[in-house]
GROMACS .gro file of C-alpha atoms in nm:
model
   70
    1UNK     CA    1   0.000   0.000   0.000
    2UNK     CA    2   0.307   0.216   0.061
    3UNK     CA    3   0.426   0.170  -0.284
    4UNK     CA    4   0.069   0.304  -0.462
    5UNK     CA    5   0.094   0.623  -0.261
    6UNK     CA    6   0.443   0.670  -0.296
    7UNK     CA    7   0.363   0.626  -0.668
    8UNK     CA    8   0.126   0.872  -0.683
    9UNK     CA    9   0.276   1.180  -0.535
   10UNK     CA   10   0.555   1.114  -0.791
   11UNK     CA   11   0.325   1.146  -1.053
   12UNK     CA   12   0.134   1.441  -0.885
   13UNK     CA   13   0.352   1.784  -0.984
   14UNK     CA   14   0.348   1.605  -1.332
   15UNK     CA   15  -0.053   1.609  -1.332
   16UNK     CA   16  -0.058   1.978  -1.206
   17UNK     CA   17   0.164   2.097  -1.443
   18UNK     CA   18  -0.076   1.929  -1.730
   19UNK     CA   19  -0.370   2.066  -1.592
   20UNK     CA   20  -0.258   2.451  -1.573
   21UNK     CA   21  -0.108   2.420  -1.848
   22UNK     CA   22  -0.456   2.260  -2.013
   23UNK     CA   23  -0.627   2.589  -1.809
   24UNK     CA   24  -0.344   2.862  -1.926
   25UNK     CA   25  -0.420   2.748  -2.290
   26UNK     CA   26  -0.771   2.777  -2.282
   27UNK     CA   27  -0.805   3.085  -2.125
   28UNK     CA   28  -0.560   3.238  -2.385
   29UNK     CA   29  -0.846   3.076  -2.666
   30UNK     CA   30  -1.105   3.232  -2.498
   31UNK     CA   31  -0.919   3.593  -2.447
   32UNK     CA   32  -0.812   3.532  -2.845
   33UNK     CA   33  -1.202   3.459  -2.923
   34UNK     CA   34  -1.352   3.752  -2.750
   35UNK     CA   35  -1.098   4.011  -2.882
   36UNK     CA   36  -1.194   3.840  -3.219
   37UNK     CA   37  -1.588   3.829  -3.160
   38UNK     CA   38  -1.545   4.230  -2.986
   39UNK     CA   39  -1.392   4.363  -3.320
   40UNK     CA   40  -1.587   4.139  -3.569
   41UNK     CA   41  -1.923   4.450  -3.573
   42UNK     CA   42  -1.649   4.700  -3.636
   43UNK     CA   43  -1.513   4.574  -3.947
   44UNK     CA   44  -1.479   4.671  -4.303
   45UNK     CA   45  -1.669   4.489  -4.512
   46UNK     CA   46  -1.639   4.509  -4.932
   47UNK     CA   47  -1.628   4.564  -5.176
   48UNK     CA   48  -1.827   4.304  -5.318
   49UNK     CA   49  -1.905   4.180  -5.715
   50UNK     CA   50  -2.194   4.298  -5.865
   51UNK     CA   51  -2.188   3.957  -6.043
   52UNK     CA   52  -1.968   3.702  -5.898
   53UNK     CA   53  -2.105   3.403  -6.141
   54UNK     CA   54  -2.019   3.621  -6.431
   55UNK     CA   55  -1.789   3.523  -6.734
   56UNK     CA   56  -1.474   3.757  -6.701
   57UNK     CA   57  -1.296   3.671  -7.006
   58UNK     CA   58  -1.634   3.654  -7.250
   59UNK     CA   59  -1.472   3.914  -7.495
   60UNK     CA   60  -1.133   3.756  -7.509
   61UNK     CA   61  -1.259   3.423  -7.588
   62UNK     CA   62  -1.193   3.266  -7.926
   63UNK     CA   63  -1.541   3.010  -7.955
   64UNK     CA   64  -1.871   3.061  -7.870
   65UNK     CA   65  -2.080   2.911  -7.660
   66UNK     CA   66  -2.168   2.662  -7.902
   67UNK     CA   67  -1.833   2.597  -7.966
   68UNK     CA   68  -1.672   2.608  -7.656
   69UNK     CA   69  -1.509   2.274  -7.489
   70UNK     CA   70  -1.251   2.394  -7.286
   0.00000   0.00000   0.00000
């Protein structure tokens, strides 16, 4: 019985250390995902396409649309 509890304070600074270390990182998430959520109303937004589905390179094209199988 000795030998379990000896075993587990050896193993106890190691299981502290993981679980600040588990608490330090997630509060640094949640600090990084407030900031985030705080300035996402604020930004810039655009410019946006007036047609985003629309053929770019119509004129320069050498078929037609008949033609076409590239």
């Amino acid at each position: 019985m000795n030998y379990k509890l000896t075993l587990a304070l050896c193993f106890t600074p190691i299981i502290a250390i993981y679980i600040m270390l588990k608490i330090a990182v997630w509060m640094s998430a949640v600090n990084t995902e407030s900031d985030y959520v705080r300035k996402e109303p604020s930004r810039k937004r655009g410019p946006f396409l007036d047609n985003p589905y629309a053929d770019v390179d119509e004129k320069e094209e050498e078929f037609g649309d008949r033609t076409d199988y590239q």
